[in-house]
Coordinates of C-alpha atoms and ligand atoms in Angstrom, one line a residue:
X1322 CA -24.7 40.8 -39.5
X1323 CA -25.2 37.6 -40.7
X1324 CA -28.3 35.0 -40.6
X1325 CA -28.2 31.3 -41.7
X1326 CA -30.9 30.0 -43.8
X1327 CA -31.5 26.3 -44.7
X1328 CA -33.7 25.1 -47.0
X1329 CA -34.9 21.5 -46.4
X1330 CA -37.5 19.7 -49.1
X1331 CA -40.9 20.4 -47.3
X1332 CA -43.7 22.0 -49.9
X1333 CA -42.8 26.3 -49.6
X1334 CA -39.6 27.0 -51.4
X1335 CA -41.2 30.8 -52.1
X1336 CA -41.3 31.2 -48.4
X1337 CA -37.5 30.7 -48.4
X1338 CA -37.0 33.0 -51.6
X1339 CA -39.2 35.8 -50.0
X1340 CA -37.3 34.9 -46.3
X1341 CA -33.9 35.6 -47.8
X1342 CA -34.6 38.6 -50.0
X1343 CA -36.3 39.8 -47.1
X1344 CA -33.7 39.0 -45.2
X1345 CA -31.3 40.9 -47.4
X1346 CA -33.2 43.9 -47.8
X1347 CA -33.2 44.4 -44.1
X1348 CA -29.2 44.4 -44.4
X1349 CA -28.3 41.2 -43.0
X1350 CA -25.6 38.5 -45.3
X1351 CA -27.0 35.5 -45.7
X1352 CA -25.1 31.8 -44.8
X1353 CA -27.0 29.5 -46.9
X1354 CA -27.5 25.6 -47.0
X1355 CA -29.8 23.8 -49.1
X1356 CA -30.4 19.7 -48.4
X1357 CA -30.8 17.4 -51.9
X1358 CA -34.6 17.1 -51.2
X1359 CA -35.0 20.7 -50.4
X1360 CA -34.2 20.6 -54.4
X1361 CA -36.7 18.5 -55.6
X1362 CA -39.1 20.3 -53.7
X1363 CA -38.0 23.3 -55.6
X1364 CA -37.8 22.0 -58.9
X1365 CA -41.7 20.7 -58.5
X1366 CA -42.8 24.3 -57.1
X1367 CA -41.0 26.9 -58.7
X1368 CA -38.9 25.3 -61.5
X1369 CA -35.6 25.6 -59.6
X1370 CA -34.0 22.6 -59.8
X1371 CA -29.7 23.6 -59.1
X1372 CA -28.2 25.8 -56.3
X1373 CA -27.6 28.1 -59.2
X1374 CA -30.4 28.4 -59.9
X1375 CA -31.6 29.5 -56.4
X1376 CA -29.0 31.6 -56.4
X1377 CA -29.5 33.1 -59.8
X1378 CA -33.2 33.7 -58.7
X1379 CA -32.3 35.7 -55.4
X1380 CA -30.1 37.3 -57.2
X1381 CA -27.8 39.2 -54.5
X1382 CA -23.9 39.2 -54.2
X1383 CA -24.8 38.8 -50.3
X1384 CA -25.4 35.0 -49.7
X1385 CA -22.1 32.3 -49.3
X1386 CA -23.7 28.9 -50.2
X1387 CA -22.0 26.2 -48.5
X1388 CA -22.2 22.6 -49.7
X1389 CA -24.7 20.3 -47.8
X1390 CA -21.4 17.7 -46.7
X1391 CA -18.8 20.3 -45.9
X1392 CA -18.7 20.1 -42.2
X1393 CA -15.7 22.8 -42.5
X1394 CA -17.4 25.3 -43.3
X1395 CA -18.0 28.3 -41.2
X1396 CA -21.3 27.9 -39.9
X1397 CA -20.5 24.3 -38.6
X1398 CA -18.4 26.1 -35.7
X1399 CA -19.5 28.1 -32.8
X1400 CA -16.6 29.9 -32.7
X1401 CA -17.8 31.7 -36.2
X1402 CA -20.4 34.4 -35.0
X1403 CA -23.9 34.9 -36.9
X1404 CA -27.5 36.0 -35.5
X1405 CA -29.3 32.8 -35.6
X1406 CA -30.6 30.5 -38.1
X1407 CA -34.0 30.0 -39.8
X1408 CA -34.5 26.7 -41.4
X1409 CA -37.3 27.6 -44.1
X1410 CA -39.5 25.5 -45.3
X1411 CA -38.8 22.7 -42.5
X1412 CA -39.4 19.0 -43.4
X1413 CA -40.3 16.4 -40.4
X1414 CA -37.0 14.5 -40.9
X1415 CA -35.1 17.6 -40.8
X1416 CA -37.6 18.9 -37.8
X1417 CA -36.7 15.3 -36.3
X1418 CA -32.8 15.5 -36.7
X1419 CA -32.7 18.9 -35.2
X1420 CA -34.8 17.9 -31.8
X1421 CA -32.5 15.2 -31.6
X1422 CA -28.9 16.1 -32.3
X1423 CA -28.3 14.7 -35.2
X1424 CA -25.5 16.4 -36.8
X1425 CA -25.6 14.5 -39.9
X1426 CA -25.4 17.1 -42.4
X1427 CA -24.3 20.9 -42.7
X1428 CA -28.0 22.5 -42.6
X1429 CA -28.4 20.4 -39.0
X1430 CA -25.0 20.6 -37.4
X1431 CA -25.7 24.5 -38.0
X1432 CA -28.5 24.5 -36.4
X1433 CA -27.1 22.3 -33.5
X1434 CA -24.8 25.0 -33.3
X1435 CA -27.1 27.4 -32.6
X1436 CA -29.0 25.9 -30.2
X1437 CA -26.2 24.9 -28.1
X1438 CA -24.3 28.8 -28.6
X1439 CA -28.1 29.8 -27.3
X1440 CA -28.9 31.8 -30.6
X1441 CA -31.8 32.4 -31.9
X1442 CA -33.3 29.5 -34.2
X1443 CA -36.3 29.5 -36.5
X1444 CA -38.0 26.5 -37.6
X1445 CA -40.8 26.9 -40.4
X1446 CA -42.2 23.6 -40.2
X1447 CA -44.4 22.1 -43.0
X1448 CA -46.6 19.0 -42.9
X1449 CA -50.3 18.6 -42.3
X1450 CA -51.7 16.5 -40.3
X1451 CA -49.5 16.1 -38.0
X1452 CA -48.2 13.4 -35.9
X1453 CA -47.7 12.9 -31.8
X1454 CA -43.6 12.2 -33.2
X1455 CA -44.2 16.3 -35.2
X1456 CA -45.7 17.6 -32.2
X1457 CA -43.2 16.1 -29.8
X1458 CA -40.2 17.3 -31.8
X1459 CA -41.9 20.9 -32.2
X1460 CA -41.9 21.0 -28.3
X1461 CA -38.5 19.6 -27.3
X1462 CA -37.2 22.7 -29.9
X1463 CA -39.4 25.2 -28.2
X1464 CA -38.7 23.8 -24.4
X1465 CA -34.8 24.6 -25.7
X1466 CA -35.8 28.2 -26.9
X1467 CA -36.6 27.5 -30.5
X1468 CA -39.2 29.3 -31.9
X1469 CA -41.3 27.3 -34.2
X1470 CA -43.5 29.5 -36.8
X1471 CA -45.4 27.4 -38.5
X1472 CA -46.6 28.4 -42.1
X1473 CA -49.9 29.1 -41.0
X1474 CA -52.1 32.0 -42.9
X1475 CA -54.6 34.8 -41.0
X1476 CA -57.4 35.7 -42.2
X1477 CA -58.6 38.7 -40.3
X1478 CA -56.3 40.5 -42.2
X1479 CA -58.5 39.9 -45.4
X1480 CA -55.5 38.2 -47.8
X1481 CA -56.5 38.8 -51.4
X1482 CA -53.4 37.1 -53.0
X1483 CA -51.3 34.0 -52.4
X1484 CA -48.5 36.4 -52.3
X1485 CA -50.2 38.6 -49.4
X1486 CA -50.6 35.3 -47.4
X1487 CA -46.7 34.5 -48.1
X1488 CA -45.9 37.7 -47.2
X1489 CA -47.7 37.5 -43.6
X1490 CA -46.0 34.5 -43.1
X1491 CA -42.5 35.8 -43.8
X1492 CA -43.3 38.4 -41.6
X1493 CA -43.9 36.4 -38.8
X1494 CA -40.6 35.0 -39.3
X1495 CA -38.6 37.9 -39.3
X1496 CA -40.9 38.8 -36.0
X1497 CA -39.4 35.8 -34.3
X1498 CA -35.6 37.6 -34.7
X1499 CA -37.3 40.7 -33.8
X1500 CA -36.2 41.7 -37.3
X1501 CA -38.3 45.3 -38.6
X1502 CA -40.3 44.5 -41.8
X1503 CA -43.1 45.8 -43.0
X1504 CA -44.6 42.8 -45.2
X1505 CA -48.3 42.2 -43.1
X1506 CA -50.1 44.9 -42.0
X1507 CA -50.4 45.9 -38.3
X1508 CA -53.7 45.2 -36.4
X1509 CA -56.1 47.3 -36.0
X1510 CA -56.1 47.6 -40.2
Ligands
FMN48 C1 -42.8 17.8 -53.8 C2 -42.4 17.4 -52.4 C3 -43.1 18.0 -51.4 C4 -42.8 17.6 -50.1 N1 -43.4 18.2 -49.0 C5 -43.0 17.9 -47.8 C6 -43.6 18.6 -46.7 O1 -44.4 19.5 -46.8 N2 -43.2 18.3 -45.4 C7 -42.3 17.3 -45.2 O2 -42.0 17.0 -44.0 N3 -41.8 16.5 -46.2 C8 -42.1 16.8 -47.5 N4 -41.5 16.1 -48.5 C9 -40.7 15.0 -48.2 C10 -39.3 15.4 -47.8 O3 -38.6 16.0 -48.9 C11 -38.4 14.1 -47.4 O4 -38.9 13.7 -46.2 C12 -37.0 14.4 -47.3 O5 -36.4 13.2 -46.7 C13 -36.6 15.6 -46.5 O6 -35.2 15.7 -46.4 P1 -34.4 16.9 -45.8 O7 -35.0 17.2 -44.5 O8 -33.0 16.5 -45.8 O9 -34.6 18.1 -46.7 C14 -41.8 16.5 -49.8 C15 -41.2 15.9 -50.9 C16 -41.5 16.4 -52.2 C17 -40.8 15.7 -53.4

């Protein structure tokens, strides 16, 4: 069982972290690809500013990293079988390239793959406000059977913590692969 998960260099790196070790705990390998911004992004949030140090930070002998320009790696090939992709956080230009084809790098050719193999794909898209070009992207995606779970909290579930509210939205995630978790509690509380 394995998932893909691409970071791309909106704000919400933990949201990645928390996806993959969630990911992880839940028994699943993870193929991972993380775009140059997606790095910066990281280094401003969480002090992560390498791959390895990503990696060091998950901490789990069950992720391949693949480099963001080697279009021969596994996951840019149908033929190589995984259970869908979550691209986590989701910048616009990323958002954009995906809606659109463009196979320009590893993260999106992996997720072009997946949407033509008809796997399940996972977009965590970050902006706000957003735009009639955000909003028509978001909707091509979901018209081709993306699902788009936007980082948004709840607040009937009485969050007392940042960490409870990036918790509920991981959850949601994982929901969207149909993925058991237990990181939000179930309504009624
Ligand atoms: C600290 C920081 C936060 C950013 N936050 C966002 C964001 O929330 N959403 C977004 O679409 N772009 C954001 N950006 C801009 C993207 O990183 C930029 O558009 C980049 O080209 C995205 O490239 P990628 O899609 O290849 O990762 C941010 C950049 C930085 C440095």
């Amino acid at each position: 069982m394995n998932i893909i998960v691409g970071i791309s260099g909106a704000s919400g790196i933990v949201l990645a972290i928390k996806t993959i070790k969630s990911l992880i705990a839940a028994g699943y390998g993870i193929d991972l690809v993380i775009t140059g911004a997606a790095l910066a992004t990281a280094k401003q949030e969480l002090n992560l500013s390498t791959p390895k140090k990503i990696l060091a930070e998950l901490s789990s002998d069950n992720i391949r990293i693949h480099s963001l320009y080697d279009f021969t790696a596994a996951i840019a090939s149908g033929s190589y079988h995984t259970e869908g992709m979550i691209i986590v956080p989701c910048s616009m230009s990323t958002l954009a390239a995906v809606a659109i084809g463009l196979s320009d790098n590893l993260l999106r050719r992996a997720a072009d793959v997946c949407l033509k193999e008809r796997r399940p794909l996972t977009l965590v898209p970050r902006e706000t406000p957003l735009s009639a070009i955000h909003l028509r992207h978001m909707l091509t995606l979901t018209e081709m059977g993306a699902h788009i779970v936007a980082p948004m909290p709840a607040w009937y579930n009485l969050p007392k913590t940042l960490s409870e509210v990036e918790d509920f939205i991981v959850g949601k995630v994982l929901d969207s692969l149909k993925i058991k978790h237990q990181l939000y509690p179930v309504w009624p509380l």
